[in-house]
Amino acid sequence: MNLGFPLFPEQASTMAPRVDALFYFLVAVTSFFVALIFVTIVFFAVKYRRRGENERPAPIEGNFWLEVIWSVIPLGLTMIMFVWGAVIYFDMYNPPDDALEISIVGRQWMWKAQHPEGQSEINELHVPLGQSVKLTMTSEDVIHDFFLPAFRVKQDVLPGRYTTLWFEATKAGEYPLYCAEYCGTQHSGMIGRIVVLEPAEFQKWLSGGATGMSMADLGESLFQRFGCHTCHRGAGTPQGPALTGLFGKTVKLEGGATAIVDEDYIRESIIDPRAKIVAGYQPIMPTFKGLISEEGLLQLIAYIKSLSMPERAQSKK
Ligand code: CUA
């Protein structure tokens, strides 16, 4: 049946049919009970209507088994909804390890994407078909929200921290991208498109826009430019710890606490170096707040991450 307008966005990711199936189940269950309740209301209103001035209903004591049934059936149905929804939720928020990583920066009023190979795009995102893609996102100003209806995924994009979102496209084509959080007068114009390409075409697209500088390369040149290497070189110096192999590790902090070295920790250590001092070091690092853009921070993180990948760490020794 073609109504001339789509009731649902296309299903173009692995998550889409799963989210829709749960949604249809919720609609079916609620429709059934709405119908059941309204039909019985009308039926009882007619059947038990008051027929005379002196008519009095008989007192009702209640019915044990009736009460058990109308408690247990809804409990079972809501538990199905809960477990089904929780399974989808956890899958949605735990990206697979082999996902392709792309960074997204939102600002009033545009989306900027940067691929690990160095290509950047604005209000567009090219991704390969059949490969999971993980987005690491942040905002330069207010709260935005990255929303891909055809993929049934959506995630807030916040200033001052990283959020992630992942998907695996199942159908080549172009799909709309929206900002789904009111973020100022031109919020409704903060739109773009996702272009899903066959893997071979995606490789062609990637090499087409190649700058020769990957995210990690760009990060390394920032690392040199801001003089980070004076304290964080090789095996580390008395001023600053070594960064090679650090990403993903747990570090001991001054005062006994520990921290996991992830994107947020590195970002905080650049913007607010005194927040978490590694045990054995002095709080001498200056802040780089306002000096490095959000893209620059993501590039520095890509560089520090690359120092934990065997190939790169070897070549940089
Ligand atoms: Cu950005 Cu609404």
PDB file of C-alpha atoms and ligand atoms in Angstrom:
ATOM      1  CA  MET A   1       0.000   0.000   0.000  1.00  0.00           C
ATOM      2  CA  ASN A   2       1.572   3.298  -1.039  1.00  0.00           C
ATOM      3  CA  LEU A   3       0.113   6.240   0.857  1.00  0.00           C
ATOM      4  CA  GLY A   4       2.310   8.804  -0.871  1.00  0.00           C
ATOM      5  CA  PHE A   5       4.260   9.414   2.296  1.00  0.00           C
ATOM      6  CA  PRO A   6       6.335   6.953   4.273  1.00  0.00           C
ATOM      7  CA  LEU A   7       4.978   5.828   7.644  1.00  0.00           C
ATOM      8  CA  PHE A   8       8.406   4.556   8.604  1.00  0.00           C
ATOM      9  CA  PRO A   9      11.926   5.519   7.569  1.00  0.00           C
ATOM     10  CA  GLU A  10      13.770   2.897   5.530  1.00  0.00           C
ATOM     11  CA  GLN A  11      15.415   0.022   7.363  1.00  0.00           C
ATOM     12  CA  ALA A  12      19.062   0.460   6.464  1.00  0.00           C
ATOM     13  CA  SER A  13      21.059  -0.898   9.411  1.00  0.00           C
ATOM     14  CA  THR A  14      21.359  -4.113  11.377  1.00  0.00           C
ATOM     15  CA  MET A  15      19.612  -2.364  14.275  1.00  0.00           C
ATOM     16  CA  ALA A  16      16.613  -1.133  12.264  1.00  0.00           C
ATOM     17  CA  PRO A  17      14.607  -4.398  11.945  1.00  0.00           C
ATOM     18  CA  ARG A  18      15.305  -5.233  15.594  1.00  0.00           C
ATOM     19  CA  VAL A  19      14.077  -1.867  16.873  1.00  0.00           C
ATOM     20  CA  ASP A  20      11.028  -2.030  14.595  1.00  0.00           C
ATOM     21  CA  ALA A  21      10.131  -5.570  15.727  1.00  0.00           C
ATOM     22  CA  LEU A  22      10.110  -4.423  19.366  1.00  0.00           C
ATOM     23  CA  PHE A  23       8.102  -1.336  18.428  1.00  0.00           C
ATOM     24  CA  TYR A  24       5.496  -3.428  16.541  1.00  0.00           C
ATOM     25  CA  PHE A  25       5.238  -5.743  19.529  1.00  0.00           C
ATOM     26  CA  LEU A  26       4.576  -2.764  21.853  1.00  0.00           C
ATOM     27  CA  VAL A  27       1.971  -1.376  19.456  1.00  0.00           C
ATOM     28  CA  ALA A  28       0.268  -4.785  19.161  1.00  0.00           C
ATOM     29  CA  VAL A  29       0.129  -5.349  22.937  1.00  0.00           C
ATOM     30  CA  THR A  30      -1.119  -1.845  23.727  1.00  0.00           C
ATOM     31  CA  SER A  31      -3.693  -1.898  20.891  1.00  0.00           C
ATOM     32  CA  PHE A  32      -5.022  -5.228  22.139  1.00  0.00           C
ATOM     33  CA  PHE A  33      -5.488  -3.925  25.692  1.00  0.00           C
ATOM     34  CA  VAL A  34      -6.940  -0.574  24.588  1.00  0.00           C
ATOM     35  CA  ALA A  35      -9.513  -2.469  22.502  1.00  0.00           C
ATOM     36  CA  LEU A  36     -10.207  -4.967  25.291  1.00  0.00           C
ATOM     37  CA  ILE A  37     -10.727  -2.225  27.895  1.00  0.00           C
ATOM     38  CA  PHE A  38     -12.936  -0.001  25.748  1.00  0.00           C
ATOM     39  CA  VAL A  39     -15.071  -2.873  24.454  1.00  0.00           C
ATOM     40  CA  THR A  40     -15.662  -4.137  28.003  1.00  0.00           C
ATOM     41  CA  ILE A  41     -16.426  -0.610  29.292  1.00  0.00           C
ATOM     42  CA  VAL A  42     -19.126  -0.167  26.670  1.00  0.00           C
ATOM     43  CA  PHE A  43     -20.429  -3.711  27.041  1.00  0.00           C
ATOM     44  CA  PHE A  44     -20.686  -3.505  30.850  1.00  0.00           C
ATOM     45  CA  ALA A  45     -22.187  -0.007  30.730  1.00  0.00           C
ATOM     46  CA  VAL A  46     -25.012  -1.353  28.606  1.00  0.00           C
ATOM     47  CA  LYS A  47     -25.423  -4.715  30.284  1.00  0.00           C
ATOM     48  CA  TYR A  48     -25.349  -3.463  33.891  1.00  0.00           C
ATOM     49  CA  ARG A  49     -27.125  -0.149  33.387  1.00  0.00           C
ATOM     50  CA  ARG A  50     -29.477   0.950  36.149  1.00  0.00           C
ATOM     51  CA  ARG A  51     -32.978  -0.130  35.228  1.00  0.00           C
ATOM     52  CA  GLY A  52     -35.122   1.216  38.060  1.00  0.00           C
ATOM     53  CA  GLU A  53     -35.224   3.676  40.971  1.00  0.00           C
ATOM     54  CA  ASN A  54     -34.905   0.954  43.604  1.00  0.00           C
ATOM     55  CA  GLU A  55     -32.309  -1.234  41.919  1.00  0.00           C
ATOM     56  CA  ARG A  56     -29.260  -1.943  44.147  1.00  0.00           C
ATOM     57  CA  PRO A  57     -26.272  -4.057  42.978  1.00  0.00           C
ATOM     58  CA  ALA A  58     -25.250  -7.111  44.997  1.00  0.00           C
ATOM     59  CA  PRO A  59     -22.079  -6.632  47.102  1.00  0.00           C
ATOM     60  CA  ILE A  60     -18.888  -8.102  45.540  1.00  0.00           C
ATOM     61  CA  GLU A  61     -16.295  -9.960  47.650  1.00  0.00           C
ATOM     62  CA  GLY A  62     -13.568 -10.141  45.009  1.00  0.00           C
ATOM     63  CA  ASN A  63     -12.138 -13.173  43.255  1.00  0.00           C
ATOM     64  CA  PHE A  64      -8.709 -14.519  44.155  1.00  0.00           C
ATOM     65  CA  TRP A  65      -7.894 -16.273  40.861  1.00  0.00           C
ATOM     66  CA  LEU A  66      -9.152 -13.387  38.738  1.00  0.00           C
ATOM     67  CA  GLU A  67      -6.774 -11.071  40.594  1.00  0.00           C
ATOM     68  CA  VAL A  68      -3.856 -13.478  40.212  1.00  0.00           C
ATOM     69  CA  ILE A  69      -4.497 -13.728  36.458  1.00  0.00           C
ATOM     70  CA  TRP A  70      -4.710 -10.002  35.873  1.00  0.00           C
ATOM     71  CA  SER A  71      -1.480  -9.485  37.805  1.00  0.00           C
ATOM     72  CA  VAL A  72       0.568 -12.317  36.323  1.00  0.00           C
ATOM     73  CA  ILE A  73      -0.284 -11.751  32.635  1.00  0.00           C
ATOM     74  CA  PRO A  74       0.709  -8.044  32.616  1.00  0.00           C
ATOM     75  CA  LEU A  75       3.826  -8.879  34.648  1.00  0.00           C
ATOM     76  CA  GLY A  76       4.848 -11.462  32.048  1.00  0.00           C
ATOM     77  CA  LEU A  77       4.179  -9.068  29.162  1.00  0.00           C
ATOM     78  CA  THR A  78       6.104  -6.188  30.734  1.00  0.00           C
ATOM     79  CA  MET A  79       9.033  -8.488  31.568  1.00  0.00           C
ATOM     80  CA  ILE A  80       9.168  -9.532  27.896  1.00  0.00           C
ATOM     81  CA  MET A  81       9.277  -5.827  26.946  1.00  0.00           C
ATOM     82  CA  PHE A  82      11.943  -5.137  29.556  1.00  0.00           C
ATOM     83  CA  VAL A  83      14.305  -7.964  28.634  1.00  0.00           C
ATOM     84  CA  TRP A  84      13.814  -7.486  24.879  1.00  0.00           C
ATOM     85  CA  GLY A  85      14.430  -3.730  25.187  1.00  0.00           C
ATOM     86  CA  ALA A  86      17.451  -4.205  27.469  1.00  0.00           C
ATOM     87  CA  VAL A  87      19.116  -6.643  25.039  1.00  0.00           C
ATOM     88  CA  ILE A  88      18.716  -4.147  22.168  1.00  0.00           C
ATOM     89  CA  TYR A  89      19.888  -1.287  24.415  1.00  0.00           C
ATOM     90  CA  PHE A  90      23.094  -3.069  25.415  1.00  0.00           C
ATOM     91  CA  ASP A  91      23.859  -4.083  21.832  1.00  0.00           C
ATOM     92  CA  MET A  92      23.234  -0.506  20.733  1.00  0.00           C
ATOM     93  CA  TYR A  93      25.608   0.956  23.324  1.00  0.00           C
ATOM     94  CA  ASN A  94      28.439  -1.561  22.984  1.00  0.00           C
ATOM     95  CA  PRO A  95      30.213  -1.122  19.673  1.00  0.00           C
ATOM     96  CA  PRO A  96      32.014  -4.187  18.280  1.00  0.00           C
ATOM     97  CA  ASP A  97      35.809  -4.128  18.681  1.00  0.00           C
ATOM     98  CA  ASP A  98      36.517  -4.188  14.950  1.00  0.00           C
ATOM     99  CA  ALA A  99      34.421  -1.079  14.227  1.00  0.00           C
ATOM    100  CA  LEU A 100      35.777   1.601  11.924  1.00  0.00           C
ATOM    101  CA  GLU A 101      36.286   4.751  14.019  1.00  0.00           C
ATOM    102  CA  ILE A 102      35.157   8.142  12.770  1.00  0.00           C
ATOM    103  CA  SER A 103      35.097  11.375  14.794  1.00  0.00           C
ATOM    104  CA  ILE A 104      32.205  13.804  14.731  1.00  0.00           C
ATOM    105  CA  VAL A 105      32.202  17.396  15.979  1.00  0.00           C
ATOM    106  CA  GLY A 106      28.894  19.242  16.178  1.00  0.00           C
ATOM    107  CA  ARG A 107      28.554  23.006  16.382  1.00  0.00           C
ATOM    108  CA  GLN A 108      25.940  25.674  15.730  1.00  0.00           C
ATOM    109  CA  TRP A 109      24.924  24.684  13.058  1.00  0.00           C
ATOM    110  CA  MET A 110      26.816  21.996  11.273  1.00  0.00           C
ATOM    111  CA  TRP A 111      28.244  18.508  11.554  1.00  0.00           C
ATOM    112  CA  LYS A 112      31.925  17.903  10.902  1.00  0.00           C
ATOM    113  CA  ALA A 113      33.225  14.386  10.359  1.00  0.00           C
ATOM    114  CA  GLN A 114      36.816  13.227  10.237  1.00  0.00           C
ATOM    115  CA  HIS A 115      37.970   9.813   9.022  1.00  0.00           C
ATOM    116  CA  PRO A 116      41.027   8.061  10.475  1.00  0.00           C
ATOM    117  CA  GLU A 117      42.769   8.431   7.086  1.00  0.00           C
ATOM    118  CA  GLY A 118      42.472  12.201   7.425  1.00  0.00           C
ATOM    119  CA  GLN A 119      39.537  13.082   5.124  1.00  0.00           C
ATOM    120  CA  SER A 120      37.012  15.447   6.587  1.00  0.00           C
ATOM    121  CA  GLU A 121      33.503  16.254   5.463  1.00  0.00           C
ATOM    122  CA  ILE A 122      30.792  18.677   6.478  1.00  0.00           C
ATOM    123  CA  ASN A 123      27.124  17.731   6.873  1.00  0.00           C
ATOM    124  CA  GLU A 124      27.924  14.475   5.109  1.00  0.00           C
ATOM    125  CA  LEU A 125      29.253  11.157   6.240  1.00  0.00           C
ATOM    126  CA  HIS A 126      30.420   8.434   3.884  1.00  0.00           C
ATOM    127  CA  VAL A 127      30.485   4.939   5.359  1.00  0.00           C
ATOM    128  CA  PRO A 128      31.074   1.462   3.944  1.00  0.00           C
ATOM    129  CA  LEU A 129      28.290  -1.084   3.577  1.00  0.00           C
ATOM    130  CA  GLY A 130      28.323  -4.118   5.877  1.00  0.00           C
ATOM    131  CA  GLN A 131      31.002  -2.832   8.248  1.00  0.00           C
ATOM    132  CA  SER A 132      30.379  -1.604  11.754  1.00  0.00           C
ATOM    133  CA  VAL A 133      31.209   2.053  12.233  1.00  0.00           C
ATOM    134  CA  LYS A 134      31.795   3.709  15.604  1.00  0.00           C
ATOM    135  CA  LEU A 135      31.416   7.457  15.956  1.00  0.00           C
ATOM    136  CA  THR A 136      33.217   9.351  18.723  1.00  0.00           C
ATOM    137  CA  MET A 137      31.362  12.626  19.070  1.00  0.00           C
ATOM    138  CA  THR A 138      31.673  15.935  20.848  1.00  0.00           C
ATOM    139  CA  SER A 139      30.330  19.477  20.540  1.00  0.00           C
ATOM    140  CA  GLU A 140      32.074  22.844  20.320  1.00  0.00           C
ATOM    141  CA  ASP A 141      29.202  24.729  21.918  1.00  0.00           C
ATOM    142  CA  VAL A 142      25.810  23.456  23.070  1.00  0.00           C
ATOM    143  CA  ILE A 143      24.137  20.056  23.235  1.00  0.00           C
ATOM    144  CA  HIS A 144      23.295  18.570  19.840  1.00  0.00           C
ATOM    145  CA  ASP A 145      22.001  15.120  18.985  1.00  0.00           C
ATOM    146  CA  PHE A 146      23.150  12.900  16.143  1.00  0.00           C
ATOM    147  CA  PHE A 147      20.093  11.143  14.734  1.00  0.00           C
ATOM    148  CA  LEU A 148      19.961   8.642  11.863  1.00  0.00           C
ATOM    149  CA  PRO A 149      16.319   7.563  11.485  1.00  0.00           C
ATOM    150  CA  ALA A 150      17.050   4.974   8.774  1.00  0.00           C
ATOM    151  CA  PHE A 151      19.539   3.300  11.125  1.00  0.00           C
ATOM    152  CA  ARG A 152      17.308   3.701  14.235  1.00  0.00           C
ATOM    153  CA  VAL A 153      20.187   5.162  16.250  1.00  0.00           C
ATOM    154  CA  LYS A 154      20.450   8.457  18.067  1.00  0.00           C
ATOM    155  CA  GLN A 155      22.875   9.895  20.593  1.00  0.00           C
ATOM    156  CA  ASP A 156      23.359  13.220  22.350  1.00  0.00           C
ATOM    157  CA  VAL A 157      26.503  15.145  21.405  1.00  0.00           C
ATOM    158  CA  LEU A 158      27.789  17.070  24.420  1.00  0.00           C
ATOM    159  CA  PRO A 159      30.354  19.810  24.901  1.00  0.00           C
ATOM    160  CA  GLY A 160      33.304  18.789  27.073  1.00  0.00           C
ATOM    161  CA  ARG A 161      33.046  15.033  26.703  1.00  0.00           C
ATOM    162  CA  TYR A 162      32.839  12.209  24.221  1.00  0.00           C
ATOM    163  CA  THR A 163      29.817  10.111  23.469  1.00  0.00           C
ATOM    164  CA  THR A 164      29.761   7.212  21.043  1.00  0.00           C
ATOM    165  CA  LEU A 165      27.289   5.706  18.649  1.00  0.00           C
ATOM    166  CA  TRP A 166      27.693   2.725  16.342  1.00  0.00           C
ATOM    167  CA  PHE A 167      25.843   1.164  13.440  1.00  0.00           C
ATOM    168  CA  GLU A 168      26.283  -1.239  10.576  1.00  0.00           C
ATOM    169  CA  ALA A 169      24.623  -0.180   7.325  1.00  0.00           C
ATOM    170  CA  THR A 170      22.861  -2.934   5.401  1.00  0.00           C
ATOM    171  CA  LYS A 171      21.733  -1.072   2.301  1.00  0.00           C
ATOM    172  CA  ALA A 172      23.699   1.231  -0.004  1.00  0.00           C
ATOM    173  CA  GLY A 173      22.147   4.637  -0.576  1.00  0.00           C
ATOM    174  CA  GLU A 174      21.692   8.063   0.962  1.00  0.00           C
ATOM    175  CA  TYR A 175      19.873   8.649   4.212  1.00  0.00           C
ATOM    176  CA  PRO A 176      19.035  11.795   6.170  1.00  0.00           C
ATOM    177  CA  LEU A 177      20.983  12.943   9.196  1.00  0.00           C
ATOM    178  CA  TYR A 178      19.277  15.219  11.705  1.00  0.00           C
ATOM    179  CA  CYS A 179      20.144  17.142  14.817  1.00  0.00           C
ATOM    180  CA  ALA A 180      17.527  15.978  17.310  1.00  0.00           C
ATOM    181  CA  GLU A 181      18.145  18.403  20.167  1.00  0.00           C
ATOM    182  CA  TYR A 182      16.966  22.006  19.985  1.00  0.00           C
ATOM    183  CA  CYS A 183      20.234  23.930  19.769  1.00  0.00           C
ATOM    184  CA  GLY A 184      19.371  27.469  18.671  1.00  0.00           C
ATOM    185  CA  THR A 185      17.582  29.363  15.944  1.00  0.00           C
ATOM    186  CA  GLN A 186      18.935  27.279  13.066  1.00  0.00           C
ATOM    187  CA  HIS A 187      18.526  23.906  14.747  1.00  0.00           C
ATOM    188  CA  SER A 188      16.138  22.781  12.004  1.00  0.00           C
ATOM    189  CA  GLY A 189      18.823  23.533   9.419  1.00  0.00           C
ATOM    190  CA  MET A 190      21.400  21.335  11.129  1.00  0.00           C
ATOM    191  CA  ILE A 191      20.834  18.470   8.738  1.00  0.00           C
ATOM    192  CA  GLY A 192      22.968  16.378   6.480  1.00  0.00           C
ATOM    193  CA  ARG A 193      23.167  12.988   4.833  1.00  0.00           C
ATOM    194  CA  ILE A 194      24.787   9.631   5.316  1.00  0.00           C
ATOM    195  CA  VAL A 195      26.088   8.021   2.157  1.00  0.00           C
ATOM    196  CA  VAL A 196      26.458   4.258   2.354  1.00  0.00           C
ATOM    197  CA  LEU A 197      28.838   2.920  -0.308  1.00  0.00           C
ATOM    198  CA  GLU A 198      29.859  -0.595  -1.393  1.00  0.00           C
ATOM    199  CA  PRO A 199      33.234  -1.347   0.288  1.00  0.00           C
ATOM    200  CA  ALA A 200      35.181  -0.991  -3.000  1.00  0.00           C
ATOM    201  CA  GLU A 201      33.510   2.315  -3.809  1.00  0.00           C
ATOM    202  CA  PHE A 202      34.122   3.487  -0.266  1.00  0.00           C
ATOM    203  CA  GLN A 203      37.855   2.806  -0.670  1.00  0.00           C
ATOM    204  CA  LYS A 204      37.777   4.746  -3.932  1.00  0.00           C
ATOM    205  CA  TRP A 205      35.987   7.634  -2.216  1.00  0.00           C
ATOM    206  CA  LEU A 206      38.509   7.596   0.640  1.00  0.00           C
ATOM    207  CA  SER A 207      41.530   7.744  -1.648  1.00  0.00           C
ATOM    208  CA  GLY A 208      39.850  10.468  -3.702  1.00  0.00           C
ATOM    209  CA  GLY A 209      39.917  12.912  -0.812  1.00  0.00           C
ATOM    210  CA  ALA A 210      43.263  11.776   0.564  1.00  0.00           C
ATOM    211  CA  THR A 211      45.453  14.493   2.032  1.00  0.00           C
ATOM    212  CA  GLY A 212      48.341  12.130   2.758  1.00  0.00           C
ATOM    213  CA  MET A 213      47.929  12.954   6.442  1.00  0.00           C
ATOM    214  CA  SER A 214      45.992  10.541   8.647  1.00  0.00           C
ATOM    215  CA  MET A 215      44.290  11.649  11.881  1.00  0.00           C
ATOM    216  CA  ALA A 216      47.271  10.255  13.800  1.00  0.00           C
ATOM    217  CA  ASP A 217      49.738  12.129  11.538  1.00  0.00           C
ATOM    218  CA  LEU A 218      47.845  15.371  12.067  1.00  0.00           C
ATOM    219  CA  GLY A 219      47.873  14.646  15.800  1.00  0.00           C
ATOM    220  CA  GLU A 220      51.602  14.036  15.728  1.00  0.00           C
ATOM    221  CA  SER A 221      52.270  17.389  14.075  1.00  0.00           C
ATOM    222  CA  LEU A 222      50.155  19.100  16.754  1.00  0.00           C
ATOM    223  CA  PHE A 223      52.111  17.137  19.350  1.00  0.00           C
ATOM    224  CA  GLN A 224      55.314  18.660  17.992  1.00  0.00           C
ATOM    225  CA  ARG A 225      53.846  22.129  17.444  1.00  0.00           C
ATOM    226  CA  PHE A 226      52.601  22.464  21.033  1.00  0.00           C
ATOM    227  CA  GLY A 227      55.869  21.107  22.396  1.00  0.00           C
ATOM    228  CA  CYS A 228      54.235  18.073  24.045  1.00  0.00           C
ATOM    229  CA  HIS A 229      57.276  15.978  23.058  1.00  0.00           C
ATOM    230  CA  THR A 230      59.581  17.949  25.359  1.00  0.00           C
ATOM    231  CA  CYS A 231      58.056  16.220  28.403  1.00  0.00           C
ATOM    232  CA  HIS A 232      56.311  13.172  26.897  1.00  0.00           C
ATOM    233  CA  ARG A 233      59.075  11.669  24.778  1.00  0.00           C
ATOM    234  CA  GLY A 234      60.353   8.107  24.483  1.00  0.00           C
ATOM    235  CA  ALA A 235      60.189   6.331  27.814  1.00  0.00           C
ATOM    236  CA  GLY A 236      58.996   9.531  29.512  1.00  0.00           C
ATOM    237  CA  THR A 237      60.950  12.204  31.399  1.00  0.00           C
ATOM    238  CA  PRO A 238      60.910  13.310  35.041  1.00  0.00           C
ATOM    239  CA  GLN A 239      58.390  15.981  33.919  1.00  0.00           C
ATOM    240  CA  GLY A 240      55.932  13.795  32.037  1.00  0.00           C
ATOM    241  CA  PRO A 241      55.010  10.111  31.691  1.00  0.00           C
ATOM    242  CA  ALA A 242      55.639   8.103  28.514  1.00  0.00           C
ATOM    243  CA  LEU A 243      52.642   7.852  26.196  1.00  0.00           C
ATOM    244  CA  THR A 244      53.666   4.803  24.166  1.00  0.00           C
ATOM    245  CA  GLY A 245      51.379   1.849  24.881  1.00  0.00           C
ATOM    246  CA  LEU A 246      49.411   3.927  27.368  1.00  0.00           C
ATOM    247  CA  PHE A 247      45.981   3.970  25.716  1.00  0.00           C
ATOM    248  CA  GLY A 248      43.511   1.584  27.344  1.00  0.00           C
ATOM    249  CA  LYS A 249      45.745   1.022  30.401  1.00  0.00           C
ATOM    250  CA  THR A 250      44.839   1.870  33.977  1.00  0.00           C
ATOM    251  CA  VAL A 251      47.106   4.432  35.657  1.00  0.00           C
ATOM    252  CA  LYS A 252      47.685   5.164  39.345  1.00  0.00           C
ATOM    253  CA  LEU A 253      46.941   8.727  40.341  1.00  0.00           C
ATOM    254  CA  GLU A 254      48.380  10.963  43.023  1.00  0.00           C
ATOM    255  CA  GLY A 255      46.253  10.297  46.104  1.00  0.00           C
ATOM    256  CA  GLY A 256      45.695   6.599  45.420  1.00  0.00           C
ATOM    257  CA  ALA A 257      42.840   6.604  42.900  1.00  0.00           C
ATOM    258  CA  THR A 258      43.163   5.088  39.430  1.00  0.00           C
ATOM    259  CA  ALA A 259      41.986   6.125  35.985  1.00  0.00           C
ATOM    260  CA  ILE A 260      41.515   4.290  32.712  1.00  0.00           C
ATOM    261  CA  VAL A 261      43.293   6.005  29.837  1.00  0.00           C
ATOM    262  CA  ASP A 262      40.465   6.522  27.369  1.00  0.00           C
ATOM    263  CA  GLU A 263      39.407   9.379  25.085  1.00  0.00           C
ATOM    264  CA  ASP A 264      37.794  11.357  27.909  1.00  0.00           C
ATOM    265  CA  TYR A 265      40.823  10.987  30.182  1.00  0.00           C
ATOM    266  CA  ILE A 266      43.233  12.224  27.499  1.00  0.00           C
ATOM    267  CA  ARG A 267      40.933  15.110  26.630  1.00  0.00           C
ATOM    268  CA  GLU A 268      40.698  16.126  30.292  1.00  0.00           C
ATOM    269  CA  SER A 269      44.457  15.833  30.747  1.00  0.00           C
ATOM    270  CA  ILE A 270      45.035  18.291  27.883  1.00  0.00           C
ATOM    271  CA  ILE A 271      42.303  20.772  28.864  1.00  0.00           C
ATOM    272  CA  ASP A 272      42.605  20.494  32.641  1.00  0.00           C
ATOM    273  CA  PRO A 273      45.974  18.787  33.359  1.00  0.00           C
ATOM    274  CA  ARG A 274      45.699  19.209  37.125  1.00  0.00           C
ATOM    275  CA  ALA A 275      42.441  17.286  37.422  1.00  0.00           C
ATOM    276  CA  LYS A 276      44.131  13.862  37.513  1.00  0.00           C
ATOM    277  CA  ILE A 277      47.872  13.829  38.183  1.00  0.00           C
ATOM    278  CA  VAL A 278      49.646  10.521  37.607  1.00  0.00           C
ATOM    279  CA  ALA A 279      51.360   9.290  40.788  1.00  0.00           C
ATOM    280  CA  GLY A 280      54.990  10.380  40.988  1.00  0.00           C
ATOM    281  CA  TYR A 281      54.642  13.516  38.822  1.00  0.00           C
ATOM    282  CA  GLN A 282      54.321  17.203  39.650  1.00  0.00           C
ATOM    283  CA  PRO A 283      51.336  19.270  38.476  1.00  0.00           C
ATOM    284  CA  ILE A 284      53.471  21.365  36.123  1.00  0.00           C
ATOM    285  CA  MET A 285      51.708  20.863  32.794  1.00  0.00           C
ATOM    286  CA  PRO A 286      49.955  24.024  31.556  1.00  0.00           C
ATOM    287  CA  THR A 287      46.407  23.879  30.249  1.00  0.00           C
ATOM    288  CA  PHE A 288      45.796  23.885  26.497  1.00  0.00           C
ATOM    289  CA  LYS A 289      42.210  24.998  26.887  1.00  0.00           C
ATOM    290  CA  GLY A 290      41.210  27.311  24.048  1.00  0.00           C
ATOM    291  CA  LEU A 291      44.456  26.649  22.170  1.00  0.00           C
ATOM    292  CA  ILE A 292      43.500  23.394  20.499  1.00  0.00           C
ATOM    293  CA  SER A 293      40.231  22.924  18.590  1.00  0.00           C
ATOM    294  CA  GLU A 294      37.932  19.952  19.186  1.00  0.00           C
ATOM    295  CA  GLU A 295      39.219  18.441  15.907  1.00  0.00           C
ATOM    296  CA  GLY A 296      42.768  18.986  17.116  1.00  0.00           C
ATOM    297  CA  LEU A 297      42.006  17.210  20.397  1.00  0.00           C
ATOM    298  CA  LEU A 298      40.561  14.261  18.468  1.00  0.00           C
ATOM    299  CA  GLN A 299      43.694  14.180  16.295  1.00  0.00           C
ATOM    300  CA  LEU A 300      45.958  14.207  19.359  1.00  0.00           C
ATOM    301  CA  ILE A 301      43.898  11.353  20.814  1.00  0.00           C
ATOM    302  CA  ALA A 302      44.227   9.442  17.527  1.00  0.00           C
ATOM    303  CA  TYR A 303      48.002   9.960  17.715  1.00  0.00           C
ATOM    304  CA  ILE A 304      48.240   8.779  21.340  1.00  0.00           C
ATOM    305  CA  LYS A 305      46.046   5.796  20.464  1.00  0.00           C
ATOM    306  CA  SER A 306      48.295   4.983  17.514  1.00  0.00           C
ATOM    307  CA  LEU A 307      51.244   4.775  19.932  1.00  0.00           C
ATOM    308  CA  SER A 308      49.537   1.706  21.386  1.00  0.00           C
ATOM    309  CA  MET A 309      49.227  -0.043  18.031  1.00  0.00           C
ATOM    310  CA  PRO A 310      52.185  -2.355  17.426  1.00  0.00           C
ATOM    311  CA  GLU A 311      53.057  -1.134  13.867  1.00  0.00           C
ATOM    312  CA  ARG A 312      53.123   2.558  14.710  1.00  0.00           C
ATOM    313  CA  ALA A 313      54.839   2.207  18.095  1.00  0.00           C
ATOM    314  CA  GLN A 314      57.615   0.188  16.378  1.00  0.00           C
ATOM    315  CA  SER A 315      58.213   2.757  13.658  1.00  0.00           C
ATOM    316  CA  LYS A 316      58.339   5.602  16.189  1.00  0.00           C
ATOM    317  CA  LYS A 317      60.886   4.063  18.563  1.00  0.00           C
TER     318      LYS A 317
HETATM  319 CU1  CUA B   1      22.251  20.965  16.727  1.00  0.00          CU
HETATM  320 CU2  CUA B   1      19.863  20.985  17.037  1.00  0.00          CU
END
